[in-house]
Amino acid sequence: MRRVVSVVSAALAALVVLGLTAGPASATPPGIPSASTAKSELAGLTVAAESHASTYDRSLFPHWITISGACDTRETVLKRDGTSVVTNSSCAATSGRWYSPYDGATWTAASDVDIDHMVPLAEAWQSGAWNWTTSRRQAFANDLSRPQLWAVTDNVNQSKGDQDPATWKPSLTSFRCTYARAWVQVKYTYGLSVDSAEKSALSSMLSAC
């Protein structure tokens, strides 16, 4: 029995060294609608081909902005969605735990966590944000009131890139319903369009909720 306990302890220690822990930190962004609400919102979105891709520039969406004191948007999300988060005088997270709902991993180093825009900035641009004011694009890129900003595993965020649900879905299939609900809510709130393949993918995920 003592040997079993020792083996388990060693395994847990190895996870900590890797930046992973066994249990999830569970916070999620606000404003995620029910599946039925998301279906209604999706039905109300304009279906249109994406446009203006050649004129996209990430700097047209100012982020991360100062939210309070020394804390910018990234640091605010890390504190909001992490567990036992400790920050220094510059508001940088020095310890804590963050659960990535896209892949089910839990991290103990903030450097392993990206803040993902649920609807990527380039996707938003091509879906109507090209016609927005800079202040509206800034509000979109730093929106803490809706399910737009998510703390996720950094390389998973990088693999998602600027893709929409027609070409990228979370590897954790149990999260796909929530993913679709959040995506639709953001697009609906900001009056962004969806293309036909994107709408089909979202409909499929919502039907499985």
XYZ file of N, CA and C in Angstrom, residues 10-176:
501
model
N 4.506 10.409 -6.763
C 5.515 10.706 -7.773
C 4.864 11.164 -9.074
N 3.756 10.535 -9.423
C 3.047 10.919 -10.642
C 2.499 12.338 -10.542
N 1.928 12.660 -9.379
C 1.408 14.018 -9.178
C 2.522 15.043 -9.218
N 3.654 14.704 -8.638
C 4.798 15.615 -8.656
C 5.263 15.866 -10.087
N 5.230 14.828 -10.909
C 5.627 14.976 -12.302
C 4.688 15.912 -13.047
N 3.390 15.812 -12.750
C 2.426 16.704 -13.378
C 2.682 18.151 -13.013
N 3.015 18.397 -11.753
C 3.309 19.758 -11.304
C 4.517 20.311 -12.043
N 5.556 19.477 -12.210
C 6.759 19.909 -12.924
C 6.412 20.294 -14.354
N 5.497 19.538 -14.979
C 5.093 19.811 -16.349
C 4.169 21.019 -16.457
N 3.704 21.531 -15.331
C 2.778 22.656 -15.347
C 1.337 22.221 -15.369
N 1.082 20.912 -15.149
C -0.270 20.379 -15.163
C -0.655 19.887 -13.788
N -1.931 19.991 -13.451
C -2.432 19.401 -12.218
C -3.646 18.550 -12.542
N -4.040 17.719 -11.608
C -5.067 16.728 -11.898
C -6.469 17.302 -11.966
N -6.805 18.270 -11.132
C -8.176 18.762 -11.066
C -8.348 20.090 -11.764
N -9.563 20.378 -12.255
C -9.790 21.624 -12.976
C -10.049 22.816 -12.071
N -9.620 23.985 -12.544
C -10.072 25.249 -11.981
C -11.222 25.666 -12.876
N -12.364 25.984 -12.339
C -13.599 25.882 -13.130
C -14.224 27.173 -13.640
N -13.644 28.324 -13.400
C -14.295 29.577 -13.780
C -14.461 29.681 -15.294
N -15.578 30.270 -15.722
C -15.831 30.504 -17.143
C -16.314 31.932 -17.337
N -16.188 32.464 -18.564
C -16.645 33.820 -18.833
C -18.154 33.956 -18.654
N -18.625 35.176 -18.465
C -20.067 35.403 -18.264
C -20.826 35.442 -19.581
N -22.148 35.339 -19.470
C -23.019 35.621 -20.601
C -23.246 34.499 -21.587
N -22.950 33.250 -21.206
C -23.165 32.140 -22.132
C -24.657 31.805 -22.154
N -25.304 31.858 -23.310
C -26.748 31.631 -23.363
C -27.092 30.143 -23.334
N -28.348 29.841 -23.135
C -28.813 28.459 -23.242
C -28.744 28.025 -24.701
N -28.822 26.737 -24.933
C -28.782 26.228 -26.305
C -29.971 26.744 -27.109
N -31.135 26.806 -26.493
C -32.323 27.280 -27.216
C -32.194 28.749 -27.601
N -31.645 29.553 -26.688
C -31.420 30.964 -26.998
C -30.401 31.113 -28.113
N -29.324 30.324 -28.040
C -28.287 30.382 -29.073
C -28.849 29.992 -30.440
N -29.714 28.996 -30.472
C -30.336 28.594 -31.734
C -31.163 29.729 -32.321
N -31.911 30.411 -31.480
C -32.716 31.547 -31.936
C -31.828 32.680 -32.436
N -30.742 32.938 -31.703
C -29.817 33.998 -32.118
C -29.137 33.645 -33.433
N -28.742 32.387 -33.580
C -28.099 31.962 -34.828
C -29.038 32.158 -36.014
N -30.300 31.841 -35.811
C -31.287 32.015 -36.882
C -31.435 33.482 -37.285
N -31.118 34.385 -36.363
C -31.257 35.804 -36.638
C -30.032 36.459 -37.245
N -28.925 35.708 -37.349
C -27.701 36.280 -37.901
C -27.751 36.349 -39.425
N -27.176 37.382 -39.974
C -27.066 37.522 -41.428
C -26.064 36.512 -41.968
N -26.438 35.805 -43.014
C -25.523 34.867 -43.668
C -24.902 35.578 -44.867
N -23.585 35.689 -44.855
C -22.880 36.396 -45.929
C -21.468 35.874 -46.037
N -20.916 35.954 -47.222
C -19.526 35.567 -47.427
C -18.622 36.561 -46.710
N -17.498 36.076 -46.190
C -16.542 36.968 -45.537
C -15.894 37.889 -46.569
N -15.457 39.054 -46.114
C -14.871 40.033 -47.029
C -13.795 40.857 -46.327
N -13.072 41.652 -47.089
C -12.067 42.586 -46.593
C -10.882 41.893 -45.913
N -10.627 40.632 -46.229
C -9.519 39.904 -45.589
C -8.177 40.593 -45.831
N -7.992 41.151 -46.996
C -6.692 41.742 -47.339
C -6.386 43.014 -46.568
N -7.400 43.624 -45.952
C -7.177 44.881 -45.229
C -7.085 44.687 -43.718
N -7.153 43.430 -43.259
C -7.092 43.177 -41.814
C -5.706 43.497 -41.258
N -5.708 44.115 -40.096
C -4.480 44.382 -39.342
C -4.839 44.264 -37.864
N -4.130 43.413 -37.135
C -4.448 43.167 -35.726
C -4.408 44.443 -34.894
N -3.561 45.387 -35.286
C -3.436 46.633 -34.524
C -4.699 47.490 -34.604
N -5.620 47.149 -35.496
C -6.870 47.882 -35.600
C -7.832 47.539 -34.458
N -7.465 46.514 -33.656
C -8.227 46.114 -32.474
C -7.346 46.339 -31.237
N -7.275 47.543 -30.691
C -6.362 47.823 -29.579
C -6.608 46.899 -28.376
N -5.571 46.205 -27.954
C -5.632 45.312 -26.792
C -4.186 45.049 -26.376
N -3.872 44.612 -25.236
C -4.753 44.577 -24.088
C -4.736 45.946 -23.425
N -5.897 46.434 -23.039
C -5.987 47.771 -22.458
C -5.987 47.671 -20.938
N -5.688 48.798 -20.267
C -5.726 48.838 -18.811
C -7.171 48.749 -18.335
N -7.418 47.841 -17.398
C -8.765 47.655 -16.846
C -8.886 48.330 -15.491
N -7.902 48.101 -14.624
C -7.936 48.689 -13.288
C -6.528 48.707 -12.717
N -6.089 49.871 -12.234
C -4.760 49.971 -11.654
C -3.693 49.557 -12.648
N -2.893 48.560 -12.270
C -1.834 48.064 -13.147
C -2.292 46.894 -13.994
N -3.544 46.505 -13.881
C -4.042 45.281 -14.528
C -4.617 45.557 -15.917
N -4.084 44.849 -16.924
C -4.666 44.948 -18.250
C -5.674 43.815 -18.462
N -6.204 43.712 -19.661
C -7.276 42.740 -19.916
C -6.805 41.309 -19.704
N -5.622 40.985 -20.212
C -5.115 39.619 -20.050
C -5.010 39.255 -18.568
N -4.412 40.137 -17.803
C -4.209 39.856 -16.379
C -5.547 39.760 -15.642
N -6.517 40.566 -16.071
C -7.840 40.523 -15.452
C -8.523 39.185 -15.714
N -8.400 38.661 -16.936
C -9.001 37.366 -17.260
C -8.295 36.241 -16.506
N -6.981 36.325 -16.397
C -6.252 35.307 -15.631
C -6.735 35.253 -14.186
N -6.983 36.414 -13.593
C -7.492 36.442 -12.211
C -8.950 35.991 -12.153
N -9.732 36.392 -13.128
C -11.158 36.048 -13.152
C -11.377 34.542 -13.297
N -10.638 33.918 -14.170
C -10.918 32.534 -14.546
C -9.973 31.513 -13.918
N -9.018 31.970 -13.126
C -8.116 31.041 -12.449
C -8.567 30.732 -11.038
N -7.856 29.842 -10.405
C -8.101 29.476 -9.010
C -6.846 29.771 -8.198
N -7.017 30.399 -7.025
C -5.904 30.717 -6.117
C -4.817 31.514 -6.825
N -5.230 32.478 -7.629
C -4.271 33.279 -8.395
C -3.624 34.326 -7.494
N -2.306 34.357 -7.517
C -1.521 35.350 -6.774
C -0.825 36.245 -7.786
N -0.896 37.558 -7.579
C -0.256 38.491 -8.502
C 0.758 39.358 -7.760
N 1.708 39.898 -8.527
C 2.691 40.798 -7.926
C 2.222 42.247 -8.058
N 3.068 43.192 -7.702
C 2.677 44.602 -7.698
C 2.387 45.137 -9.098
N 2.846 44.414 -10.133
C 2.569 44.808 -11.517
C 1.344 44.109 -12.083
N 0.659 43.329 -11.239
C -0.542 42.578 -11.587
C -0.250 41.326 -12.390
N 1.017 40.957 -12.539
C 1.361 39.719 -13.236
C 1.096 38.528 -12.321
N 0.472 37.479 -12.868
C 0.177 36.282 -12.078
C 1.465 35.511 -11.801
N 1.765 35.322 -10.522
C 2.969 34.581 -10.132
C 2.665 33.133 -9.772
N 1.412 32.843 -9.476
C 0.994 31.464 -9.217
C -0.515 31.363 -9.370
N -1.002 30.132 -9.487
C -2.427 29.897 -9.649
C -2.658 28.639 -10.460
N -3.923 28.386 -10.783
C -4.288 27.234 -11.605
C -5.332 27.680 -12.622
N -5.147 27.228 -13.864
C -6.059 27.613 -14.937
C -6.478 26.387 -15.727
N -7.790 26.223 -15.857
C -8.349 25.104 -16.615
C -8.662 25.561 -18.034
N -8.184 24.826 -19.016
C -8.426 25.139 -20.419
C -9.575 24.282 -20.940
N -10.755 24.852 -21.140
C -11.905 24.042 -21.531
C -11.816 23.487 -22.950
N -10.937 24.034 -23.766
C -10.809 23.545 -25.138
C -10.225 22.128 -25.185
N -9.296 21.844 -24.242
C -8.609 20.543 -24.276
C -8.621 19.815 -22.934
N -9.165 20.435 -21.895
C -9.278 19.779 -20.601
C -8.025 19.802 -19.745
N -7.006 20.561 -20.133
C -5.770 20.631 -19.354
C -5.878 21.701 -18.271
N -5.177 21.492 -17.158
C -5.075 22.492 -16.098
C -3.612 22.860 -15.915
N -3.330 24.159 -15.922
C -1.949 24.658 -15.886
C -1.685 25.437 -14.602
N -0.441 25.408 -14.173
C -0.053 26.146 -12.968
C 0.925 27.277 -13.266
N 1.245 27.497 -14.529
C 2.105 28.611 -14.925
C 1.330 29.492 -15.900
N 1.217 30.772 -15.586
C 0.469 31.686 -16.452
C 1.071 31.758 -17.848
N 2.350 31.495 -17.969
C 3.010 31.541 -19.274
C 2.518 30.450 -20.215
N 1.873 29.420 -19.676
C 1.315 28.344 -20.497
C -0.110 28.639 -20.957
N -0.624 29.802 -20.563
C -2.024 30.146 -20.828
C -2.104 31.362 -21.753
N -2.888 31.232 -22.809
C -3.225 32.364 -23.669
C -4.641 32.814 -23.356
N -4.925 34.080 -23.636
C -6.301 34.562 -23.578
C -6.819 34.581 -25.015
N -7.734 33.669 -25.287
C -8.268 33.519 -26.638
C -9.487 34.397 -26.842
N -9.552 35.022 -28.010
C -10.783 35.683 -28.434
C -11.671 34.604 -29.039
N -12.796 34.316 -28.402
C -13.710 33.295 -28.901
C -13.961 33.493 -30.393
N -14.428 34.669 -30.771
C -14.494 35.042 -32.181
C -13.200 35.787 -32.488
N -12.288 35.180 -33.254
C -10.991 35.809 -33.504
C -11.124 37.188 -34.141
N -10.138 38.016 -33.916
C -10.191 39.383 -34.418
C -10.275 39.422 -35.941
N -9.493 38.579 -36.614
C -9.544 38.549 -38.079
C -10.900 38.069 -38.579
N -11.473 37.089 -37.886
C -12.803 36.594 -38.233
C -13.844 37.693 -38.067
N -13.734 38.446 -36.979
C -14.661 39.555 -36.754
C -14.525 40.605 -37.859
N -13.287 40.918 -38.210
C -13.030 41.905 -39.263
C -13.744 41.512 -40.557
N -13.587 40.250 -40.938
C -14.157 39.766 -42.194
C -15.670 39.552 -42.119
N -16.208 39.605 -40.895
C -17.645 39.411 -40.697
C -18.385 40.712 -40.422
N -17.684 41.844 -40.577
C -18.346 43.135 -40.417
C -17.604 44.178 -39.621
N -16.595 43.755 -38.832
C -15.877 44.719 -37.996
C -15.012 45.681 -38.805
N -14.794 45.364 -40.076
C -14.048 46.293 -40.944
C -14.764 47.646 -41.026
N -16.061 47.633 -40.747
C -16.858 48.846 -40.863
C -17.073 49.537 -39.529
N -16.426 49.038 -38.468
C -16.599 49.611 -37.141
C -15.644 50.767 -36.895
N -15.947 51.537 -35.839
C -14.997 52.527 -35.344
C -13.913 51.807 -34.536
N -12.794 52.466 -34.342
C -11.717 51.887 -33.542
C -12.170 51.632 -32.113
N -12.989 52.508 -31.566
C -13.446 52.327 -30.185
C -14.317 51.082 -30.051
N -15.113 50.796 -31.062
C -15.943 49.584 -31.014
C -15.061 48.338 -31.151
N -14.052 48.404 -31.984
C -13.141 47.263 -32.112
C -12.357 47.053 -30.818
N -12.006 48.136 -30.148
C -11.327 48.010 -28.859
C -12.239 47.352 -27.834
N -13.502 47.761 -27.800
C -14.458 47.163 -26.863
C -14.615 45.667 -27.143
N -14.659 45.291 -28.391
C -14.787 43.891 -28.781
C -13.573 43.071 -28.347
N -12.400 43.623 -28.549
C -11.159 42.903 -28.252
C -10.884 42.764 -26.767
N -11.589 43.541 -25.939
C -11.359 43.529 -24.489
C -12.641 43.274 -23.701
N -13.606 42.602 -24.328
C -14.941 42.457 -23.741
C -14.944 41.444 -22.597
N -15.144 41.946 -21.389
C -15.200 41.097 -20.194
C -16.636 40.777 -19.775
N -17.621 41.309 -20.486
C -19.018 41.146 -20.109
C -19.714 40.015 -20.851
N -19.066 39.505 -21.893
C -19.636 38.434 -22.697
C -18.630 37.295 -22.819
N -19.035 36.146 -23.364
C -18.119 34.995 -23.441
C -17.145 35.091 -24.600
N -16.408 36.200 -24.657
C -15.480 36.448 -25.753
C -14.044 36.112 -25.384
N -13.662 36.218 -24.109
C -12.276 36.018 -23.691
C -12.158 34.778 -22.817
N -11.277 33.842 -23.218
C -11.138 32.551 -22.546
C -9.673 32.252 -22.261
N -9.402 31.794 -21.055
C -8.053 31.365 -20.682
C -7.881 29.917 -21.132
N -6.966 29.691 -22.077
C -6.806 28.359 -22.670
C -5.328 28.027 -22.859
N -5.054 26.755 -23.081
C -3.692 26.296 -23.355
C -3.117 27.067 -24.541
N -1.883 27.574 -24.388
C -1.333 28.462 -25.410
C -1.241 27.829 -26.797
N -0.725 26.593 -26.894
C -0.573 26.020 -28.234
C -1.901 25.613 -28.858
N -2.923 25.382 -28.025
C -4.261 25.106 -28.547
C -4.833 26.383 -29.164
N -4.644 27.500 -28.483
C -5.069 28.781 -29.025
C -4.365 29.070 -30.343
N -3.084 28.750 -30.398
C -2.321 28.995 -31.617
C -2.786 28.099 -32.767
N -3.208 26.868 -32.448
C -3.705 25.978 -33.497
C -5.058 26.452 -34.027
N -5.851 27.063 -33.156
C -7.130 27.631 -33.580
C -6.903 28.806 -34.519
N -5.981 29.687 -34.145
C -5.685 30.849 -34.969
C -6.919 31.686 -35.254
N -7.154 31.967 -36.536
C -8.283 32.796 -36.939
C -9.440 31.973 -37.498
N -9.452 30.671 -37.223
C -10.458 29.788 -37.816
C -11.821 29.907 -37.125
N -12.864 29.631 -37.911
C -14.208 29.588 -37.347
C -14.618 28.123 -37.154
N -15.808 27.843 -36.594
C -16.184 26.464 -36.282
C -16.308 25.525 -37.476
N -16.318 26.050 -38.689
C -16.359 25.184 -39.863
C -15.047 24.441 -40.057
N -13.959 25.012 -39.560
C -12.634 24.403 -39.769
C -11.894 24.082 -38.479
N -12.396 24.553 -37.325
C -11.742 24.247 -36.052
C -12.786 24.100 -34.960
N -12.651 23.024 -34.181
C -13.504 22.788 -33.016
C -12.637 22.340 -31.858
N -13.035 22.592 -30.625
C -12.252 22.133 -29.474
C -12.105 20.613 -29.491
N -10.928 20.139 -29.115
C -10.701 18.692 -29.086
C -11.551 18.016 -28.018
N -11.909 18.767 -26.960
C -12.760 18.229 -25.907
C -14.213 18.305 -26.389
N -14.725 17.175 -26.874
C -16.044 17.186 -27.508
C -17.161 17.615 -26.563
N -16.995 17.362 -25.268
C -18.023 17.741 -24.300
C -18.162 19.253 -24.167
N -17.185 20.001 -24.672
C -17.234 21.461 -24.584
C -17.824 22.095 -25.843
N -18.031 21.335 -26.885
C -18.424 21.928 -28.162
C -19.778 22.623 -28.117
